[in-house]
Structure formats: structure tokens, C-alpha cells
PDB file of C-alpha atoms in Angstrom:
ATOM      1  CA  TYR A   1     112.744 107.252 117.742  1.00 96.00           C
ATOM      2  CA  ASP A   2     114.604 106.670 114.775  1.00 93.00           C
ATOM      3  CA  SER A   3     116.112 104.282 112.542  1.00 90.00           C
ATOM      4  CA  LEU A   4     119.316 104.807 114.459  1.00 92.00           C
ATOM      5  CA  ASP A   5     117.822 103.686 117.585  1.00 96.00           C
ATOM      6  CA  SER A   6     116.969 100.213 119.410  1.00 96.00           C
ATOM      7  CA  HIS A   7     114.919 100.732 121.624  1.00 97.00           C
ATOM      8  CA  VAL A   8     113.061 103.513 123.757  1.00 97.00           C
ATOM      9  CA  SER A   9     113.281 103.406 127.731  1.00 97.00           C
ATOM     10  CA  PHE A  10     110.613 104.304 129.861  1.00 96.00           C
ATOM     11  CA  THR A  11     109.872 103.882 134.006  1.00 97.00           C
ATOM     12  CA  LEU A  12     106.474 103.741 135.811  1.00 96.00           C
ATOM     13  CA  ASP A  13     106.440 105.263 139.395  1.00 96.00           C
ATOM     14  CA  ARG A  14     102.854 103.171 139.892  1.00 95.00           C
ATOM     15  CA  ASP A  15     101.349 100.082 138.753  1.00 95.00           C
ATOM     16  CA  LEU A  16      98.789 100.344 135.924  1.00 93.00           C
ATOM     17  CA  VAL A  17      96.191  97.679 135.247  1.00 91.00           C
ATOM     18  CA  GLY A  18      95.156  96.778 131.511  1.00 86.00           C
ATOM     19  CA  PRO A  19      94.363  96.637 129.219  1.00 92.00           C
ATOM     20  CA  PHE A  20      96.801  98.221 127.035  1.00 94.00           C
ATOM     21  CA  HIS A  21      97.059  99.368 123.410  1.00 95.00           C
ATOM     22  CA  LEU A  22     100.506  99.463 122.025  1.00 96.00           C
ATOM     23  CA  SER A  23     100.153 101.890 118.614  1.00 97.00           C
ATOM     24  CA  TYR A  24     102.539 103.754 116.526  1.00 97.00           C
ATOM     25  CA  GLN A  25     102.464 107.621 115.114  1.00 96.00           C
ATOM     26  CA  ILE A  26     104.130 108.992 112.393  1.00 96.00           C
ATOM     27  CA  PRO A  27     103.861 112.793 111.578  1.00 94.00           C
ATOM     28  CA  SER A  28     104.295 115.001 108.787  1.00 92.00           C
ATOM     29  CA  LEU A  29     103.141 112.409 106.054  1.00 90.00           C
ATOM     30  CA  SER A  30     101.740 113.594 102.302  1.00 84.00           C
ATOM     31  CA  VAL A  31      99.312 110.439 103.059  1.00 88.00           C
ATOM     32  CA  ASN A  32      95.937 112.531 102.451  1.00 86.00           C
ATOM     33  CA  HIS A  33      96.788 113.376  98.795  1.00 90.00           C
ATOM     34  CA  LYS A  34      94.483 112.386  96.449  1.00 90.00           C
ATOM     35  CA  SER A  35      97.231 110.794  94.468  1.00 92.00           C
ATOM     36  CA  TYR A  36      98.262 108.881  97.022  1.00 94.00           C
ATOM     37  CA  VAL A  37      94.774 108.024  98.398  1.00 93.00           C
ATOM     38  CA  GLU A  38      94.179 106.229  95.080  1.00 93.00           C
ATOM     39  CA  SER A  39      97.504 104.257  94.822  1.00 95.00           C
ATOM     40  CA  LYS A  40      95.804 101.135  95.323  1.00 95.00           C
ATOM     41  CA  ASP A  41      95.625  97.666  93.694  1.00 95.00           C
ATOM     42  CA  PRO A  42      92.675  97.746  91.310  1.00 93.00           C
ATOM     43  CA  PHE A  43      91.819  94.163  92.369  1.00 93.00           C
ATOM     44  CA  VAL A  44      91.746  93.947  95.805  1.00 92.00           C
ATOM     45  CA  LEU A  45      89.818  97.579  96.413  1.00 87.00           C
ATOM     46  CA  GLY A  46      88.436  97.872  92.594  1.00 76.00           C
ATOM     47  CA  GLY A  47      85.053  98.704  91.817  1.00 70.00           C
ATOM     48  CA  TRP A  48      82.599 100.472  89.161  1.00 70.00           C
ATOM     49  CA  LEU A  49      82.720 103.921  91.042  1.00 73.00           C
ATOM     50  CA  THR A  50      85.939 103.848  92.581  1.00 77.00           C
ATOM     51  CA  ASP A  51      89.174 104.954  90.324  1.00 85.00           C
ATOM     52  CA  TYR A  52      92.391 102.891  91.969  1.00 92.00           C
ATOM     53  CA  GLN A  53      95.451 102.210  89.527  1.00 92.00           C
ATOM     54  CA  CYS A  54      98.892 101.393  90.613  1.00 94.00           C
ATOM     55  CA  ASP A  55     100.782 103.619  88.132  1.00 93.00           C
ATOM     56  CA  GLY A  56     104.678 104.157  89.387  1.00 93.00           C
ATOM     57  CA  ALA A  57     104.579 101.536  92.059  1.00 95.00           C
ATOM     58  CA  GLU A  58     103.318  98.137  90.640  1.00 95.00           C
ATOM     59  CA  HIS A  59     107.098  96.069  90.301  1.00 95.00           C
ATOM     60  CA  VAL A  60     109.591  95.866  92.803  1.00 95.00           C
ATOM     61  CA  ASP A  61     112.329  98.124  90.825  1.00 94.00           C
ATOM     62  CA  HIS A  62     109.615 100.712  91.675  1.00 95.00           C
ATOM     63  CA  VAL A  63     109.362  99.191  95.522  1.00 94.00           C
ATOM     64  CA  LYS A  64     113.654  99.518  95.451  1.00 93.00           C
ATOM     65  CA  SER A  65     113.970 102.620  93.856  1.00 91.00           C
ATOM     66  CA  ARG A  66     111.178 104.330  96.534  1.00 92.00           C
ATOM     67  CA  ARG A  67     112.141 102.190 100.064  1.00 91.00           C
ATOM     68  CA  CYS A  68     115.870 102.133  99.211  1.00 85.00           C
ATOM     69  CA  PRO A  69     117.076 104.948  96.416  1.00 74.00           C
ATOM     70  CA  THR A  70     120.622 105.105  97.624  1.00 71.00           C
ATOM     71  CA  GLY A  71     120.462 101.206  96.992  1.00 60.00           C
ATOM     72  CA  SER A  72     122.688 101.181 100.217  1.00 62.00           C
ATOM     73  CA  THR A  73     120.157 100.017 102.967  1.00 67.00           C
ATOM     74  CA  CYS A  74     118.105  97.703 100.790  1.00 83.00           C
ATOM     75  CA  SER A  75     118.902  94.623 102.519  1.00 81.00           C
ATOM     76  CA  LYS A  76     117.731  96.216 106.300  1.00 86.00           C
ATOM     77  CA  ASP A  77     114.520  97.266 104.414  1.00 92.00           C
ATOM     78  CA  ARG A  78     112.276  94.738 106.084  1.00 93.00           C
ATOM     79  CA  LEU A  79     109.265  95.372 102.831  1.00 95.00           C
ATOM     80  CA  TYR A  80     111.880  95.970 100.303  1.00 94.00           C
ATOM     81  CA  SER A  81     113.036  92.034 101.297  1.00 94.00           C
ATOM     82  CA  LEU A  82     109.303  90.799 101.517  1.00 95.00           C
ATOM     83  CA  VAL A  83     108.911  92.484  97.677  1.00 96.00           C
ATOM     84  CA  ALA A  84     112.096  90.831  96.468  1.00 94.00           C
ATOM     85  CA  ALA A  85     111.578  87.570  97.337  1.00 94.00           C
ATOM     86  CA  SER A  86     108.232  86.817  96.413  1.00 94.00           C
ATOM     87  CA  GLY A  87     109.540  88.395  92.972  1.00 94.00           C
ATOM     88  CA  ALA A  88     106.319  90.088  92.313  1.00 95.00           C
ATOM     89  CA  PHE A  89     104.482  93.485  94.469  1.00 97.00           C
ATOM     90  CA  ARG A  90     101.202  92.196  94.725  1.00 96.00           C
ATOM     91  CA  PRO A  91      99.233  94.263  95.691  1.00 96.00           C
ATOM     92  CA  CYS A  92     100.811  97.188  94.576  1.00 96.00           C
ATOM     93  CA  GLY A  93     100.586 100.891  94.670  1.00 96.00           C
ATOM     94  CA  LEU A  94     101.513 103.905  96.817  1.00 96.00           C
ATOM     95  CA  VAL A  95      99.725 102.872  99.727  1.00 96.00           C
ATOM     96  CA  ALA A  96     101.287  99.304  99.764  1.00 96.00           C
ATOM     97  CA  LEU A  97     104.374 100.594  99.543  1.00 96.00           C
ATOM     98  CA  SER A  98     104.900 102.404 102.075  1.00 96.00           C
ATOM     99  CA  MET A  99     103.503 100.084 104.192  1.00 96.00           C
ATOM    100  CA  PHE A 100     104.899 100.562 108.298  1.00 96.00           C
ATOM    101  CA  THR A 101     106.836  97.527 108.941  1.00 96.00           C
ATOM    102  CA  ASP A 102     108.569  98.443 112.220  1.00 96.00           C
ATOM    103  CA  THR A 103     108.094  95.860 114.885  1.00 97.00           C
ATOM    104  CA  PHE A 104     107.868  96.020 118.819  1.00 98.00           C
ATOM    105  CA  GLU A 105     108.975  94.372 121.580  1.00 98.00           C
ATOM    106  CA  LEU A 106     107.892  94.967 125.613  1.00 98.00           C
ATOM    107  CA  THR A 107     110.527  93.986 128.520  1.00 97.00           C
ATOM    108  CA  ASN A 108     110.208  94.763 131.775  1.00 97.00           C
ATOM    109  CA  THR A 109     114.138  95.274 132.423  1.00 96.00           C
ATOM    110  CA  ASP A 110     113.991  94.780 135.973  1.00 95.00           C
ATOM    111  CA  ASP A 111     113.360  90.993 136.104  1.00 93.00           C
ATOM    112  CA  GLY A 112     113.715  90.478 132.755  1.00 93.00           C
ATOM    113  CA  THR A 113     109.881  89.857 131.840  1.00 93.00           C
ATOM    114  CA  ASN A 114     109.016  89.856 127.725  1.00 95.00           C
ATOM    115  CA  ILE A 115     106.015  90.993 127.651  1.00 96.00           C
ATOM    116  CA  THR A 116     103.428  89.252 125.017  1.00 96.00           C
ATOM    117  CA  LEU A 117     101.784  91.666 122.667  1.00 97.00           C
ATOM    118  CA  ASP A 118      98.814  90.321 120.950  1.00 97.00           C
ATOM    119  CA  GLN A 119      98.866  91.359 116.920  1.00 97.00           C
ATOM    120  CA  ARG A 120      95.463  89.324 116.235  1.00 94.00           C
ATOM    121  CA  ASP A 121      92.704  91.784 115.199  1.00 92.00           C
ATOM    122  CA  VAL A 122      94.112  95.126 115.153  1.00 94.00           C
ATOM    123  CA  ALA A 123      92.538  96.175 111.920  1.00 92.00           C
ATOM    124  CA  PRO A 124      88.390  97.182 112.117  1.00 89.00           C
ATOM    125  CA  PRO A 125      86.529  93.340 112.031  1.00 86.00           C
ATOM    126  CA  GLY A 126      84.482  93.973 108.874  1.00 88.00           C
ATOM    127  CA  ASP A 127      87.499  94.859 106.757  1.00 90.00           C
ATOM    128  CA  GLU A 128      88.251  90.740 106.435  1.00 91.00           C
ATOM    129  CA  ALA A 129      84.895  91.026 104.551  1.00 90.00           C
ATOM    130  CA  ILE A 130      86.710  92.955 101.995  1.00 89.00           C
ATOM    131  CA  TYR A 131      90.091  91.487 101.772  1.00 91.00           C
ATOM    132  CA  GLY A 132      89.270  87.562 102.480  1.00 88.00           C
ATOM    133  CA  SER A 133      87.426  86.814  98.874  1.00 88.00           C
ATOM    134  CA  LYS A 134      90.567  88.481  97.185  1.00 92.00           C
ATOM    135  CA  PHE A 135      93.541  86.926  98.973  1.00 94.00           C
ATOM    136  CA  VAL A 136      94.336  83.382  98.479  1.00 94.00           C
ATOM    137  CA  LYS A 137      95.769  81.307 101.260  1.00 93.00           C
ATOM    138  CA  GLU A 138      98.750  79.129 100.115  1.00 90.00           C
ATOM    139  CA  GLY A 139     101.019  77.647 102.794  1.00 87.00           C
ATOM    140  CA  SER A 140     102.141  80.955 104.919  1.00 86.00           C
ATOM    141  CA  HIS A 141     101.841  83.237 101.871  1.00 90.00           C
ATOM    142  CA  PHE A 142      98.416  84.708  99.869  1.00 94.00           C
ATOM    143  CA  THR A 143      98.115  84.493  96.018  1.00 95.00           C
ATOM    144  CA  LEU A 144      96.545  87.205  94.099  1.00 94.00           C
ATOM    145  CA  GLU A 145      95.229  87.157  90.867  1.00 94.00           C
ATOM    146  CA  GLY A 146      97.491  83.740  90.831  1.00 93.00           C
ATOM    147  CA  VAL A 147     100.580  85.355  91.309  1.00 95.00           C
ATOM    148  CA  ARG A 148     102.360  85.341  94.858  1.00 95.00           C
ATOM    149  CA  SER A 149     102.041  87.963  96.925  1.00 96.00           C
ATOM    150  CA  TRP A 150     104.381  89.661  99.617  1.00 96.00           C
ATOM    151  CA  LEU A 151     102.226  89.063 102.265  1.00 94.00           C
ATOM    152  CA  HIS A 152     102.142  86.825 105.053  1.00 92.00           C
ATOM    153  CA  ASN A 153      99.266  85.089 106.609  1.00 91.00           C
ATOM    154  CA  GLY A 154      99.698  86.299 110.394  1.00 92.00           C
ATOM    155  CA  PRO A 155     100.409  89.907 112.368  1.00 95.00           C
ATOM    156  CA  LEU A 156     101.801  90.897 108.387  1.00 96.00           C
ATOM    157  CA  TYR A 157      98.255  90.621 107.149  1.00 95.00           C
ATOM    158  CA  GLU A 158      96.820  92.518 109.974  1.00 96.00           C
ATOM    159  CA  HIS A 159      99.153  95.205 110.063  1.00 97.00           C
ATOM    160  CA  PHE A 160      98.347  95.713 105.917  1.00 97.00           C
ATOM    161  CA  LYS A 161      95.005  96.080 106.463  1.00 96.00           C
ATOM    162  CA  ALA A 162      95.225  98.235 109.087  1.00 96.00           C
ATOM    163  CA  TRP A 163      97.902 100.425 107.083  1.00 96.00           C
ATOM    164  CA  TYR A 164      95.748 100.241 103.854  1.00 95.00           C
ATOM    165  CA  ARG A 165      92.510 102.395 105.527  1.00 92.00           C
ATOM    166  CA  THR A 166      94.703 105.672 104.858  1.00 93.00           C
ATOM    167  CA  SER A 167      94.696 108.513 107.129  1.00 92.00           C
ATOM    168  CA  PRO A 168      92.875 111.867 106.539  1.00 91.00           C
ATOM    169  CA  SER A 169      95.386 114.040 107.968  1.00 91.00           C
ATOM    170  CA  ALA A 170      98.998 114.114 108.047  1.00 91.00           C
ATOM    171  CA  THR A 171      99.869 112.221 110.960  1.00 94.00           C
ATOM    172  CA  VAL A 172      99.014 108.493 110.566  1.00 95.00           C
ATOM    173  CA  ARG A 173      98.392 106.064 114.214  1.00 95.00           C
ATOM    174  CA  ASN A 174      97.373 103.371 113.848  1.00 96.00           C
ATOM    175  CA  LEU A 175      97.365  99.831 116.512  1.00 96.00           C
ATOM    176  CA  TRP A 176     100.067  97.554 116.501  1.00 97.00           C
ATOM    177  CA  ALA A 177      99.123  95.412 119.548  1.00 97.00           C
ATOM    178  CA  ARG A 178      97.147  94.879 122.437  1.00 96.00           C
ATOM    179  CA  PHE A 179      97.942  93.123 126.326  1.00 95.00           C
ATOM    180  CA  ASP A 180      95.954  92.441 129.328  1.00 93.00           C
ATOM    181  CA  ARG A 181      97.952  92.502 131.958  1.00 90.00           C
ATOM    182  CA  PRO A 182      98.850  95.061 134.424  1.00 93.00           C
ATOM    183  CA  LEU A 183     102.050  96.529 134.470  1.00 95.00           C
ATOM    184  CA  LYS A 184     104.297  97.226 138.054  1.00 95.00           C
ATOM    185  CA  ALA A 185     105.660  99.741 138.927  1.00 96.00           C
ATOM    186  CA  GLY A 186     109.560  99.688 137.738  1.00 96.00           C
ATOM    187  CA  SER A 187     111.774 100.558 134.434  1.00 97.00           C
ATOM    188  CA  TYR A 188     110.692  99.414 130.965  1.00 98.00           C
ATOM    189  CA  GLN A 189     111.933  98.629 127.526  1.00 97.00           C
ATOM    190  CA  VAL A 190     110.361  99.016 124.132  1.00 98.00           C
ATOM    191  CA  ARG A 191     112.524  97.412 120.821  1.00 98.00           C
ATOM    192  CA  PHE A 192     112.795  98.007 117.667  1.00 97.00           C
ATOM    193  CA  PRO A 193     113.547  94.414 116.321  1.00 96.00           C
ATOM    194  CA  GLU A 194     112.699  95.833 112.776  1.00 95.00           C
ATOM    195  CA  ASN A 195     113.473  99.722 112.201  1.00 94.00           C
ATOM    196  CA  ASP A 196     113.057 100.674 108.382  1.00 92.00           C
ATOM    197  CA  ALA A 197     114.830 104.063 108.307  1.00 90.00           C
ATOM    198  CA  ILE A 198     113.205 105.136 105.400  1.00 92.00           C
ATOM    199  CA  TRP A 199     110.616 107.439 107.356  1.00 92.00           C
ATOM    200  CA  THR A 200     113.083 109.045 109.086  1.00 91.00           C
ATOM    201  CA  ASP A 201     115.725 109.314 106.587  1.00 88.00           C
ATOM    202  CA  ALA A 202     113.300 111.049 103.726  1.00 89.00           C
ATOM    203  CA  TRP A 203     109.822 110.764 104.161  1.00 91.00           C
ATOM    204  CA  ILE A 204     108.780 111.848 107.455  1.00 92.00           C
ATOM    205  CA  SER A 205     109.328 116.016 107.158  1.00 87.00           C
ATOM    206  CA  MET A 206     110.125 117.330 109.881  1.00 88.00           C
ATOM    207  CA  LYS A 207     113.264 118.986 110.750  1.00 88.00           C
ATOM    208  CA  THR A 208     114.336 116.228 113.156  1.00 90.00           C
ATOM    209  CA  PRO A 209     112.152 113.540 112.019  1.00 93.00           C
ATOM    210  CA  LYS A 210     111.076 111.389 114.435  1.00 95.00           C
ATOM    211  CA  LYS A 211     108.865 107.967 115.041  1.00 97.00           C
ATOM    212  CA  PHE A 212     106.840 107.396 117.296  1.00 97.00           C
ATOM    213  CA  VAL A 213     105.426 104.877 119.688  1.00 97.00           C
ATOM    214  CA  ILE A 214     102.297 105.147 122.133  1.00 96.00           C
ATOM    215  CA  LEU A 215     101.698 102.380 125.254  1.00 94.00           C
ATOM    216  CA  SER A 216      98.040 103.506 126.218  1.00 91.00           C
ATOM    217  CA  GLN A 217      95.382 102.436 128.772  1.00 88.00           C
ATOM    218  CA  ALA A 218      92.457 100.843 126.972  1.00 82.00           C
ATOM    219  CA  HIS A 219      88.850 102.020 127.943  1.00 72.00           C
ATOM    220  CA  ILE A 220      85.523 101.079 126.545  1.00 68.00           C
ATOM    221  CA  LEU A 221      85.510 104.816 125.529  1.00 66.00           C
ATOM    222  CA  GLY A 222      88.815 105.494 124.523  1.00 63.00           C
ATOM    223  CA  ASN A 223      91.784 106.015 126.353  1.00 62.00           C
ATOM    224  CA  PHE A 224      91.978 107.017 130.127  1.00 65.00           C
ATOM    225  CA  GLY A 225      93.509 110.730 128.305  1.00 69.00           C
ATOM    226  CA  ALA A 226      90.459 111.113 126.191  1.00 71.00           C
ATOM    227  CA  CYS A 227      87.547 109.786 128.470  1.00 75.00           C
ATOM    228  CA  LYS A 228      89.064 113.090 131.186  1.00 79.00           C
ATOM    229  CA  VAL A 229      89.471 115.479 127.857  1.00 83.00           C
ATOM    230  CA  MET A 230      85.927 115.120 126.775  1.00 82.00           C
ATOM    231  CA  GLY A 231      84.728 114.810 130.232  1.00 86.00           C
ATOM    232  CA  CYS A 232      86.045 118.378 130.937  1.00 90.00           C
ATOM    233  CA  LEU A 233      84.774 119.581 128.071  1.00 90.00           C
ATOM    234  CA  CYS A 234      81.142 118.712 128.755  1.00 92.00           C
ATOM    235  CA  ILE A 235      81.441 120.049 131.875  1.00 93.00           C
ATOM    236  CA  ALA A 236      82.160 123.548 130.492  1.00 92.00           C
ATOM    237  CA  MET A 237      79.849 123.355 127.746  1.00 93.00           C
ATOM    238  CA  CYS A 238      77.573 122.492 130.387  1.00 94.00           C
ATOM    239  CA  CYS A 239      78.565 125.169 132.860  1.00 93.00           C
ATOM    240  CA  ILE A 240      77.733 127.827 129.751  1.00 93.00           C
ATOM    241  CA  GLN A 241      74.544 126.175 129.033  1.00 92.00           C
ATOM    242  CA  VAL A 242      73.935 127.095 132.440  1.00 91.00           C
ATOM    243  CA  ALA A 243      74.753 130.571 132.032  1.00 90.00           C
ATOM    244  CA  LEU A 244      72.753 131.161 128.798  1.00 88.00           C
ATOM    245  CA  ILE A 245      69.862 130.140 130.514  1.00 87.00           C
ATOM    246  CA  ILE A 246      70.440 132.668 133.155  1.00 87.00           C
ATOM    247  CA  VAL A 247      70.771 135.385 131.166  1.00 86.00           C
ATOM    248  CA  PHE A 248      67.157 134.346 128.790  1.00 84.00           C
ATOM    249  CA  LEU A 249      65.807 134.329 131.457  1.00 83.00           C
ATOM    250  CA  ASN A 250      66.366 137.543 132.967  1.00 83.00           C
ATOM    251  CA  VAL A 251      65.541 139.306 129.603  1.00 76.00           C
ATOM    252  CA  ALA A 252      62.288 140.131 130.063  1.00 64.00           C
ATOM    253  CA  PHE A 253      63.310 142.064 133.545  1.00 65.00           C
ATOM    254  CA  LEU A 254      66.011 143.811 131.980  1.00 62.00           C
TER     255      LEU A 254
END
């Protein structure tokens, strides 16, 4: 989907059982460059072995110039609106500045049922030990070193923790929500209450820039598609090993 889309539709031809994961994927981003990875708030992640800094991405004006360079879409950019309302850009850095802030709603269009998406705990559980001592809660907001943060307590904070773990590749894919209820066969829509334009207007390096929302069945070993691929690979490797055993056992008779 792109910034002009309000929703995407899909149809299930059979019932599916949960649990499910709803994820977003953004391709062709320069997020694995050293200068980007190290552009994080030094107070949040800094240490004697790290060299994080926020040069060029530390003030509200820096967010405005990068998130809405034309100035015409600033009121529609969710992250800039949050930063402008707080009056300061903490946590700072390019990683925080580029945070993905689109939101999703899932609806069964046959009966109008809205499916509740659980956005809790989408970041690795150990991450709270890193951030919990740095972000001080004050009502619905946080403060960093006494400065009011643009981050709100709740889903936004969870998505921030997931985003702050930068991708090693040029494709970013993060979990956005979970839900357990089964999905009946029928028609569905994924709606975008928040759909920031900067991604498809400027940041995604593709001829036809698109963002992706992915619905997958969860499994203890990963999604079902991944399990099937890994199973096929294991069978193929076993067949190769059996062939090699036959060859080596017959070498002495050649």
C-alpha cells in the first residue's frame, strides 16, 4: 500500500485458526548503514564501548526538514506531530526520526466485526531492562533527563522498542500486533488510520514504492510457511546425505 490508500482488502476461502501475527514490512531502506545505526540517543543506549550520537537529528526542526521536506504534509505526519507537541526531540537520532508510525485496523466486511489487535509486548521481552531505567513515566508521557519526550506510554512505546533494534538488511519487518481468535472464510479489510506519506514519497528506493502489511499464522517454530520450507530443506539435505553414504560405502568396491 502507499500513502494514497485508506485500506487493502483480501478474501479467505477457508477458515483459519489462530493465533495470528500482523506485521509491517518496508523494503529498500538504507537502514543498515553505519552512520544510521549509530545515530541513536546516547543517553538511552550509550556506554563506554559505544559511540552513539544525534548529530543532525536532535531538534524539532531536524524532524520537520526530514519527515516533511516540502512543509505541506507536516500536519499529517504522525511522528512530527508528536515531536512538535512535546517541544523537544528526545529520544533523538536518525533511528528515532525515521520510526514507522502507521497504524492498522482489521475488519470482517461480511459482518462488520472489528478484530481486536493486541499491540502489547511486540518488542523482545529483555528490551524493557534497557529502556525502563532511562524513560521516566510522567502521566501518559515519558521524560529523558528531565526533558519531556515525544513518546507516549502504551503501544507507541512498544513499537519504538521494536524499531530501535535496527535491521541488518535493507528490508525492515517488525511485528505490529497479535490476535488469537480464528478467522472465518470471507472478506476482510486492513485499514490505515495513520498512513505517513514520507515512506513512499521519498524514503523507499523502488520504482513503485510500497509498504506491506503481512498477516501470518503464528507457530512455536515460526509461521507455517517457514516451517514448511525448513521441512523441505531438511528432507533435501537428508536425501543428499543418504546418497553420499551410498557413494562412500561403495568406494572400496570401485
